[in-house]
């Protein structure tokens, strides 16, 4: 009842005539100009900083590929174009926008491992990670979180808890299976999950398993030699 | 003391944002786990505060008061996005560790508060001085809080020394959220004692 009374009392106030002076057009124009100026500023700063941000991300990606493949002698970036892998990016496409895998080679020119980056939702937001896999043994060679907004103190242990991270460098086989600490039976595909960060740990395992499922068909037909050794220029 | 100097210095002690008017608590509690984070957050907020105060003061007679808050937020948001991009380009690791709290500067109470309480009523120079003083005061407060928390909670002072500096076992509680409240409480109490003894 009291709500209705309030509403009745409030309505005449809301219907009261606007104070004269500022026209609706002026209000609208002010906001439009403010929005346009803000947009202009953001676009300018974006133009100025974007090349540097992209270059930095590329540098970090390069470091991450080297880390998860445990120091390959060299690696090639293969882009997925029209359902096939190619080292050559068609003109006009930006490398950072394309789906790609990174094939690492040993000094002798044999495949050491394949690094794959993938992002899927974690607990808070998308968890972006990169991992390395040896196609011959189906064992992982490493994993690194590239970007995540998981809860500080809990979910962020997926990259801060070094015991958890270390497991991915010790060759667990795919598909990975997350187990509670101490509950596993020592199978080679087991990963001990983090207490208090179950969803984030599961996300990491799911992302890797999904990525392997998606890319595995390509593993068979990979060229066994690095691009440079095939006499092509890149 | 000239007016400009007074507008500048009030933010450093008499009205220091975090300790006196207790505004801007969200970043203050969330990112002050290390000295570097505290300082970085403070500098980012200071930049936005000075720019937005200056521009809002410049436009104070143009913006109709009916839409002023919407305009202020648009102006502040534009500067915050600019800061976020600049940090990603030049201070990547810092921007990673501050994460979501950089975009959240948009809703930092101090920045909209100074626009509303000061910049829309005062000249450009005075507003710039006010913004700079308040910003530096905020930076100082965040850095002190973060230094205390890093020293007690992790036993390190990463920005100054590479090694662990606290010889005793660090008290991890201060790195957690409740520890942030306790550390802030200790500092607020200390401020009160100091200002009482000064009178």
Short mmCIF file of C-alpha atoms in Angstrom, two decimals:
data_model
loop_
_atom_site.label_atom_id
_atom_site.label_comp_id
_atom_site.label_asym_id
_atom_site.label_seq_id
_atom_site.Cartn_x
_atom_site.Cartn_y
_atom_site.Cartn_z
CA UNK A 1 0.00 0.00 0.00
CA UNK A 2 2.63 2.45 1.03
CA UNK A 3 4.39 1.95 -2.29
CA UNK A 4 1.31 3.04 -4.18
CA UNK A 5 0.91 6.13 -2.06
CA UNK A 6 4.51 7.03 -2.69
CA UNK A 7 4.10 6.54 -6.41
CA UNK A 8 1.10 8.83 -6.46
CA UNK A 9 2.95 11.44 -4.53
CA UNK A 10 5.97 11.17 -6.75
CA UNK A 11 4.20 11.43 -10.08
CA UNK A 12 3.33 15.15 -9.96
CA UNK A 13 7.00 15.90 -9.22
CA UNK A 14 8.18 13.90 -12.21
CA UNK A 15 5.65 15.62 -14.44
CA UNK A 16 6.71 19.09 -13.31
CA UNK A 17 7.81 21.29 -16.22
CA UNK A 18 11.54 21.41 -16.93
CA UNK A 19 13.41 24.44 -15.83
CA UNK A 20 13.77 26.75 -18.77
CA UNK A 21 17.22 27.59 -20.08
CA UNK A 22 18.86 24.48 -21.47
CA UNK A 23 17.24 22.97 -24.52
CA UNK A 24 17.08 19.26 -25.17
CA UNK A 25 19.12 19.77 -28.32
CA UNK A 26 21.92 21.39 -26.34
CA UNK A 27 21.98 18.52 -23.83
CA UNK A 28 22.06 16.00 -26.63
CA UNK A 29 24.76 17.88 -28.53
CA UNK A 30 26.94 18.22 -25.44
CA UNK A 31 26.89 14.48 -24.84
CA UNK A 32 27.42 13.75 -28.52
CA UNK A 33 30.44 16.06 -28.70
CA UNK A 34 31.88 14.62 -25.48
CA UNK A 35 31.46 11.12 -26.88
CA UNK A 36 33.03 12.05 -30.20
CA UNK A 37 36.02 13.72 -28.53
CA UNK A 38 36.53 10.73 -26.25
CA UNK A 39 36.36 8.45 -29.26
CA UNK A 40 38.91 10.55 -31.11
CA UNK A 41 41.33 10.44 -28.17
CA UNK A 42 40.99 6.68 -27.81
CA UNK A 43 41.51 6.07 -31.53
CA UNK A 44 44.60 8.28 -31.56
CA UNK A 45 46.19 6.56 -28.57
CA UNK A 46 45.24 3.19 -30.04
CA UNK A 47 46.95 4.01 -33.33
CA UNK A 48 50.02 5.10 -31.44
CA UNK A 49 50.30 2.15 -29.04
CA UNK A 50 48.91 -0.76 -31.07
CA UNK A 51 52.10 -1.64 -33.00
CA UNK A 52 54.06 -1.75 -29.77
CA UNK A 53 51.47 -3.88 -27.98
CA UNK A 54 51.35 -6.35 -30.89
CA UNK A 55 55.15 -6.49 -31.06
CA UNK A 56 55.33 -7.14 -27.33
CA UNK A 57 52.72 -9.89 -27.50
CA UNK A 58 54.59 -11.52 -30.39
CA UNK A 59 57.79 -11.41 -28.34
CA UNK A 60 56.07 -12.97 -25.33
CA UNK A 61 54.52 -15.64 -27.56
CA UNK A 62 57.92 -16.48 -28.98
CA UNK A 63 59.34 -16.88 -25.47
CA UNK A 64 56.35 -18.99 -24.46
CA UNK A 65 56.71 -21.30 -27.50
CA UNK A 66 60.39 -21.80 -26.68
CA UNK A 67 59.51 -22.55 -23.06
CA UNK A 68 56.72 -25.08 -23.63
CA UNK A 69 58.70 -26.90 -26.33
CA UNK A 70 61.65 -27.04 -23.94
CA UNK A 71 64.04 -25.09 -26.13
CA UNK A 72 63.68 -26.24 -29.75
CA UNK A 73 66.60 -25.45 -32.09
CA UNK A 74 64.09 -23.57 -34.23
CA UNK A 75 60.37 -23.48 -34.81
CA UNK A 76 58.03 -22.73 -37.69
CA UNK A 77 54.66 -21.03 -37.46
CA UNK A 78 52.07 -22.89 -39.51
CA UNK A 79 48.84 -21.02 -40.24
CA UNK A 80 45.54 -22.76 -40.75
CA UNK A 81 44.30 -21.42 -44.09
CA UNK A 82 41.29 -23.05 -45.79
CA UNK A 83 41.61 -26.21 -43.72
CA UNK A 84 45.28 -26.79 -44.44
CA UNK A 85 48.47 -25.81 -42.67
CA UNK A 86 50.83 -23.51 -44.48
CA UNK A 87 53.90 -21.58 -43.41
CA UNK A 88 53.05 -18.78 -45.83
CA UNK A 89 50.44 -16.29 -44.84
CA UNK A 90 48.42 -14.97 -47.80
CA UNK A 91 48.92 -11.25 -48.33
CA UNK A 92 46.53 -9.03 -46.45
CA UNK A 93 45.99 -11.32 -43.47
CA UNK A 94 47.37 -10.32 -40.09
CA UNK A 95 49.45 -13.04 -38.41
CA UNK A 96 48.04 -12.34 -34.95
CA UNK A 97 44.48 -12.93 -36.16
CA UNK A 98 45.06 -16.36 -37.70
CA UNK A 99 44.78 -19.75 -36.09
CA UNK A 100 48.23 -21.25 -35.99
CA UNK A 101 50.39 -23.92 -34.43
CA UNK A 102 54.10 -23.77 -33.82
CA UNK A 103 56.20 -26.74 -34.81
CA UNK A 104 59.52 -27.02 -33.01
CA UNK A 105 62.51 -28.90 -34.43
CA UNK A 106 65.62 -30.37 -32.88
CA UNK A 107 69.13 -29.51 -34.01
CA UNK A 108 68.99 -32.54 -36.34
CA UNK A 109 65.86 -31.18 -37.99
CA UNK A 110 63.36 -33.60 -36.47
CA UNK A 111 60.07 -32.64 -34.91
CA UNK A 112 60.60 -31.98 -31.21
CA UNK A 113 57.11 -30.87 -30.37
CA UNK A 114 54.11 -28.83 -31.38
CA UNK A 115 52.98 -25.77 -29.46
CA UNK A 116 49.31 -24.83 -29.56
CA UNK A 117 47.70 -21.74 -28.05
CA UNK A 118 44.04 -21.79 -27.09
CA UNK A 119 41.62 -19.82 -24.95
CA UNK A 120 38.41 -20.99 -23.30
CA UNK A 121 36.36 -19.78 -20.38
CA UNK A 122 37.76 -20.40 -16.92
CA UNK A 123 36.17 -19.31 -13.67
CA UNK A 124 36.10 -15.53 -14.29
CA UNK A 125 36.98 -14.96 -17.89
CA UNK A 126 38.80 -16.57 -20.78
CA UNK A 127 41.95 -18.43 -19.81
CA UNK A 128 44.47 -18.24 -22.64
CA UNK A 129 47.27 -20.75 -22.55
CA UNK A 130 49.89 -22.37 -24.72
CA UNK A 131 51.18 -25.90 -24.38
CA UNK A 132 53.64 -28.14 -26.15
CA UNK A 133 53.02 -31.74 -27.16
CA UNK A 134 55.32 -34.35 -28.65
CA UNK A 135 53.23 -35.99 -31.40
CA UNK A 136 55.31 -39.17 -31.28
CA UNK A 137 54.66 -39.94 -27.59
CA UNK A 138 51.42 -37.95 -27.12
CA UNK A 139 53.12 -36.51 -24.04
CA UNK A 140 53.05 -32.84 -23.08
CA UNK A 141 56.31 -30.93 -23.02
CA UNK A 142 55.11 -27.84 -21.18
CA UNK A 143 52.28 -25.42 -20.46
CA UNK A 144 52.16 -21.68 -19.87
CA UNK A 145 49.22 -19.42 -19.08
CA UNK A 146 49.30 -16.45 -21.45
CA UNK A 147 46.38 -14.50 -20.02
CA UNK A 148 43.86 -15.06 -17.26
CA UNK A 149 41.75 -13.09 -14.83
CA UNK A 150 41.25 -15.95 -12.36
CA UNK A 151 40.61 -15.12 -8.71
CA UNK A 152 43.72 -13.80 -6.97
CA UNK A 153 44.83 -16.24 -4.30
CA UNK A 154 42.75 -19.14 -5.66
CA UNK A 155 42.33 -19.54 -9.42
CA UNK A 156 45.54 -17.71 -10.19
CA UNK A 157 47.38 -20.70 -8.76
CA UNK A 158 47.08 -22.25 -12.24
CA UNK A 159 50.17 -20.19 -13.04
CA UNK A 160 51.47 -19.24 -9.58
CA UNK A 161 51.49 -22.78 -8.12
CA UNK A 162 54.72 -24.09 -9.60
CA UNK A 163 54.02 -27.67 -8.50
CA UNK A 164 50.87 -27.61 -10.62
CA UNK A 165 52.61 -26.05 -13.61
CA UNK A 166 55.59 -28.39 -13.36
CA UNK A 167 53.37 -31.44 -13.97
CA UNK A 168 52.75 -30.33 -17.55
CA UNK A 169 56.48 -30.31 -18.25
CA UNK A 170 56.89 -33.91 -17.15
CA UNK A 171 55.23 -35.55 -20.13
CA UNK A 172 51.68 -36.39 -19.01
CA UNK A 173 49.83 -38.02 -21.89
CA UNK A 174 46.64 -36.78 -23.48
CA UNK A 175 43.76 -36.85 -22.91
CA UNK A 176 44.60 -35.43 -19.51
CA UNK A 177 42.60 -36.47 -16.48
CA UNK A 178 42.33 -34.17 -13.47
CA UNK A 179 42.45 -35.91 -10.10
CA UNK A 180 42.38 -34.70 -6.51
CA UNK A 181 45.80 -34.68 -4.94
CA UNK A 182 46.53 -38.18 -3.63
CA UNK A 183 43.46 -39.70 -5.28
CA UNK A 184 45.14 -40.77 -8.52
CA UNK A 185 46.50 -44.23 -9.22
CA UNK A 186 49.64 -43.09 -11.02
CA UNK A 187 48.33 -43.29 -14.58
CA UNK A 188 50.46 -41.27 -17.02
CA UNK A 189 47.61 -38.94 -17.97
CA UNK A 190 46.79 -37.78 -14.44
CA UNK A 191 47.16 -34.17 -13.34
CA UNK A 192 46.84 -33.28 -9.66
CA UNK A 193 44.32 -30.44 -9.48
CA UNK A 194 44.70 -27.48 -7.15
CA UNK A 195 42.71 -27.50 -3.93
CA UNK A 196 40.46 -24.43 -3.94
CA UNK A 197 40.88 -23.88 -7.66
CA UNK A 198 39.02 -26.88 -9.06
CA UNK A 199 37.22 -24.98 -11.80
CA UNK A 200 40.37 -23.19 -12.96
CA UNK A 201 42.40 -26.42 -12.91
CA UNK A 202 39.68 -28.24 -14.85
CA UNK A 203 39.61 -25.38 -17.36
CA UNK A 204 43.33 -25.80 -18.05
CA UNK A 205 42.90 -29.55 -18.56
CA UNK A 206 39.80 -29.09 -20.73
CA UNK A 207 41.48 -26.46 -22.92
CA UNK A 208 44.44 -28.75 -23.59
CA UNK A 209 42.26 -31.79 -24.31
CA UNK A 210 40.01 -29.81 -26.66
CA UNK A 211 42.99 -28.32 -28.47
CA UNK A 212 44.53 -31.76 -28.99
CA UNK A 213 41.22 -33.11 -30.32
CA UNK A 214 40.97 -30.21 -32.74
CA UNK A 215 44.54 -30.29 -34.03
CA UNK A 216 45.39 -33.99 -33.82
CA UNK A 217 44.24 -34.77 -37.41
CA UNK A 218 46.98 -32.44 -38.65
CA UNK A 219 49.78 -34.13 -36.69
CA UNK A 220 50.10 -37.09 -39.11
CA UNK A 221 50.73 -35.07 -42.23
CA UNK A 222 53.20 -32.56 -40.84
CA UNK A 223 56.34 -32.04 -42.85
CA UNK A 224 59.09 -33.73 -40.98
CA UNK A 225 61.63 -31.06 -41.82
CA UNK A 226 61.71 -27.38 -40.89
CA UNK A 227 60.68 -24.94 -43.60
CA UNK A 228 64.22 -23.64 -44.02
CA UNK A 229 65.60 -27.16 -44.62
CA UNK A 230 63.10 -27.72 -47.42
CA UNK A 231 64.86 -25.06 -49.44
CA UNK A 232 61.96 -22.64 -49.34
CA UNK A 233 62.36 -19.08 -48.31
CA UNK A 234 60.19 -17.65 -45.64
CA UNK B 1 51.05 30.55 0.74
CA UNK B 2 49.52 31.23 -2.65
CA UNK B 3 46.19 29.69 -3.59
CA UNK B 4 47.78 27.35 -6.11
CA UNK B 5 50.25 25.98 -3.60
CA UNK B 6 47.45 25.47 -1.12
CA UNK B 7 45.31 23.60 -3.65
CA UNK B 8 48.31 21.42 -4.40
CA UNK B 9 49.43 20.67 -0.85
CA UNK B 10 46.02 19.96 0.67
CA UNK B 11 45.92 16.62 -1.14
CA UNK B 12 49.24 15.61 0.35
CA UNK B 13 48.26 15.82 4.01
CA UNK B 14 45.13 17.70 5.13
CA UNK B 15 42.83 15.96 2.66
CA UNK B 16 44.99 13.04 1.58
CA UNK B 17 42.48 10.85 -0.27
CA UNK B 18 42.95 7.42 1.25
CA UNK B 19 43.75 8.30 4.85
CA UNK B 20 41.60 11.40 5.46
CA UNK B 21 38.59 11.31 3.19
CA UNK B 22 38.84 7.51 2.80
CA UNK B 23 37.94 7.44 -0.89
CA UNK B 24 39.34 5.12 -3.54
CA UNK B 25 39.29 2.05 -1.32
CA UNK B 26 38.65 -0.43 -4.11
CA UNK B 27 42.11 -0.18 -5.72
CA UNK B 28 43.67 0.61 -2.36
CA UNK B 29 42.67 -2.74 -0.93
CA UNK B 30 42.91 -4.82 -4.07
CA UNK B 31 46.21 -3.99 -5.72
CA UNK B 32 48.42 -2.97 -2.82
CA UNK B 33 50.10 -6.35 -2.47
CA UNK B 34 53.45 -5.03 -3.69
CA UNK B 35 55.09 -1.63 -3.61
CA UNK B 36 55.38 -1.65 -7.40
CA UNK B 37 51.64 -2.27 -7.85
CA UNK B 38 50.74 0.47 -5.37
CA UNK B 39 53.01 2.99 -7.04
CA UNK B 40 51.87 2.01 -10.55
CA UNK B 41 48.20 2.27 -9.65
CA UNK B 42 48.80 5.64 -8.00
CA UNK B 43 50.63 7.06 -11.01
CA UNK B 44 47.94 5.82 -13.42
CA UNK B 45 45.18 7.34 -11.30
CA UNK B 46 47.14 10.59 -10.94
CA UNK B 47 47.49 10.91 -14.71
CA UNK B 48 43.76 10.41 -15.21
CA UNK B 49 42.92 12.77 -12.35
CA UNK B 50 45.11 15.63 -13.63
CA UNK B 51 43.85 15.27 -17.22
CA UNK B 52 40.19 14.96 -16.29
CA UNK B 53 40.35 17.80 -13.75
CA UNK B 54 41.98 20.08 -16.31
CA UNK B 55 39.56 19.28 -19.11
CA UNK B 56 36.46 19.38 -16.93
CA UNK B 57 37.50 22.74 -15.52
CA UNK B 58 38.14 24.03 -19.04
CA UNK B 59 34.65 22.93 -20.11
CA UNK B 60 32.88 23.87 -16.88
CA UNK B 61 30.91 26.70 -18.49
CA UNK B 62 30.06 24.70 -21.60
CA UNK B 63 28.64 21.54 -20.02
CA UNK B 64 25.03 21.99 -18.87
CA UNK B 65 24.68 20.77 -15.29
CA UNK B 66 21.88 18.35 -16.24
CA UNK B 67 24.27 16.13 -18.20
CA UNK B 68 27.47 16.94 -16.33
CA UNK B 69 27.96 13.57 -14.62
CA UNK B 70 27.48 11.72 -17.91
CA UNK B 71 29.99 14.04 -19.59
CA UNK B 72 32.50 13.64 -16.75
CA UNK B 73 32.29 9.87 -16.93
CA UNK B 74 32.81 9.93 -20.70
CA UNK B 75 35.86 12.19 -20.31
CA UNK B 76 37.30 10.10 -17.45
CA UNK B 77 36.65 6.84 -19.30
CA UNK B 78 38.47 8.12 -22.38
CA UNK B 79 41.55 8.99 -20.34
CA UNK B 80 41.43 5.66 -18.53
CA UNK B 81 41.32 3.72 -21.80
CA UNK B 82 44.26 5.81 -23.02
CA UNK B 83 46.22 5.02 -19.84
CA UNK B 84 45.40 1.33 -20.17
CA UNK B 85 46.74 1.23 -23.73
CA UNK B 86 49.86 3.19 -22.80
CA UNK B 87 50.57 0.86 -19.89
CA UNK B 88 50.11 -2.21 -22.09
CA UNK B 89 52.55 -0.73 -24.58
CA UNK B 90 55.22 0.50 -22.18
CA UNK B 91 54.74 -1.25 -18.80
CA UNK B 92 53.37 -4.61 -19.84
CA UNK B 93 54.13 -6.64 -16.72
CA UNK B 94 52.76 -3.91 -14.47
CA UNK B 95 49.58 -3.71 -16.51
CA UNK B 96 49.25 -7.51 -16.25
CA UNK B 97 49.55 -7.47 -12.48
CA UNK B 98 47.12 -4.56 -12.06
CA UNK B 99 44.72 -6.27 -14.46
CA UNK B 100 41.09 -5.31 -14.14
CA UNK B 101 41.83 -2.48 -11.71
CA UNK B 102 43.19 -0.21 -14.44
CA UNK B 103 39.84 -0.07 -16.31
CA UNK B 104 38.16 0.31 -12.92
CA UNK B 105 39.86 3.70 -12.44
CA UNK B 106 36.82 4.98 -14.36
CA UNK B 107 34.70 4.47 -11.27
CA UNK B 108 37.33 5.57 -8.77
CA UNK B 109 35.50 7.83 -6.30
CA UNK B 110 38.36 10.28 -6.06
CA UNK B 111 38.36 11.16 -9.73
CA UNK B 112 34.64 11.79 -10.14
CA UNK B 113 34.68 13.32 -6.64
CA UNK B 114 37.30 15.95 -7.55
CA UNK B 115 35.46 16.71 -10.81
CA UNK B 116 32.22 17.27 -8.92
CA UNK B 117 33.64 18.96 -5.83
CA UNK B 118 36.41 21.03 -7.34
CA UNK B 119 37.03 21.15 -11.09
CA UNK B 120 33.53 22.25 -12.07
CA UNK B 121 33.72 25.28 -9.77
CA UNK B 122 37.34 26.37 -10.18
CA UNK B 123 39.75 27.61 -12.83
CA UNK B 124 41.97 25.40 -14.95
CA UNK B 125 45.25 26.08 -13.10
CA UNK B 126 43.71 25.57 -9.69
CA UNK B 127 42.06 22.35 -10.90
CA UNK B 128 45.33 21.05 -12.31
CA UNK B 129 47.05 21.81 -8.99
CA UNK B 130 44.22 20.13 -7.10
CA UNK B 131 44.35 17.06 -9.35
CA UNK B 132 48.11 16.77 -9.10
CA UNK B 133 48.10 17.16 -5.32
CA UNK B 134 45.25 14.72 -4.78
CA UNK B 135 46.81 12.27 -7.23
CA UNK B 136 50.21 12.40 -5.56
CA UNK B 137 48.55 12.08 -2.16
CA UNK B 138 46.69 9.00 -3.39
CA UNK B 139 49.92 7.60 -4.84
CA UNK B 140 51.75 8.25 -1.58
CA UNK B 141 49.00 6.57 0.44
CA UNK B 142 48.84 3.53 -1.87
CA UNK B 143 52.62 3.18 -1.84
CA UNK B 144 52.84 3.36 1.95
CA UNK B 145 50.04 0.81 2.33
CA UNK B 146 51.56 -1.46 -0.32
CA UNK B 147 55.04 -1.21 1.18
CA UNK B 148 53.69 -2.19 4.59
CA UNK B 149 51.77 -5.12 3.15
CA UNK B 150 54.61 -6.36 0.98
CA UNK B 151 57.13 -6.08 3.79
CA UNK B 152 54.98 -7.80 6.40
CA UNK B 153 53.14 -10.20 4.11
CA UNK B 154 55.86 -11.38 1.75
CA UNK B 155 58.98 -10.10 3.46
CA UNK B 156 60.22 -8.46 0.27
CA UNK B 157 60.47 -4.99 -1.22
CA UNK B 158 60.71 -5.97 -4.87
CA UNK B 159 61.01 -2.47 -6.25
CA UNK B 160 64.03 -1.55 -4.13
CA UNK B 161 65.73 -4.78 -3.14
CA UNK B 162 65.84 -8.04 -5.04
CA UNK B 163 66.30 -10.16 -1.96
CA UNK B 164 64.02 -10.80 0.96
CA UNK B 165 64.55 -8.00 3.44
CA UNK B 166 62.47 -9.13 6.40
CA UNK B 167 64.49 -11.58 8.42
CA UNK B 168 61.56 -12.93 10.42
CA UNK B 169 59.02 -15.28 8.82
CA UNK B 170 56.63 -13.15 6.72
CA UNK B 171 53.03 -12.97 7.87
CA UNK B 172 51.10 -14.08 4.76
CA UNK B 173 47.84 -12.72 6.16
CA UNK B 174 48.84 -9.21 5.05
CA UNK B 175 48.88 -10.33 1.41
CA UNK B 176 45.24 -11.43 1.63
CA UNK B 177 42.17 -9.20 1.42
CA UNK B 178 41.44 -9.14 5.19
CA UNK B 179 45.06 -8.18 5.76
CA UNK B 180 44.50 -5.17 3.51
CA UNK B 181 41.75 -3.93 5.83
CA UNK B 182 43.89 -4.47 8.91
CA UNK B 183 46.89 -2.72 7.35
CA UNK B 184 44.70 0.20 6.28
CA UNK B 185 43.23 0.36 9.79
CA UNK B 186 46.70 0.51 11.34
CA UNK B 187 47.69 3.35 9.00
CA UNK B 188 44.45 5.29 9.61
CA UNK B 189 45.03 4.98 13.35
CA UNK B 190 48.59 6.15 12.93
CA UNK B 191 47.40 9.16 10.91
CA UNK B 192 44.97 10.10 13.68
CA UNK B 193 47.64 9.85 16.35
CA UNK B 194 50.03 11.93 14.26
CA UNK B 195 47.53 14.67 13.51
CA UNK B 196 46.37 14.85 17.15
CA UNK B 197 49.90 15.23 18.43
CA UNK B 198 50.47 17.93 15.81
CA UNK B 199 47.69 20.11 17.19
#
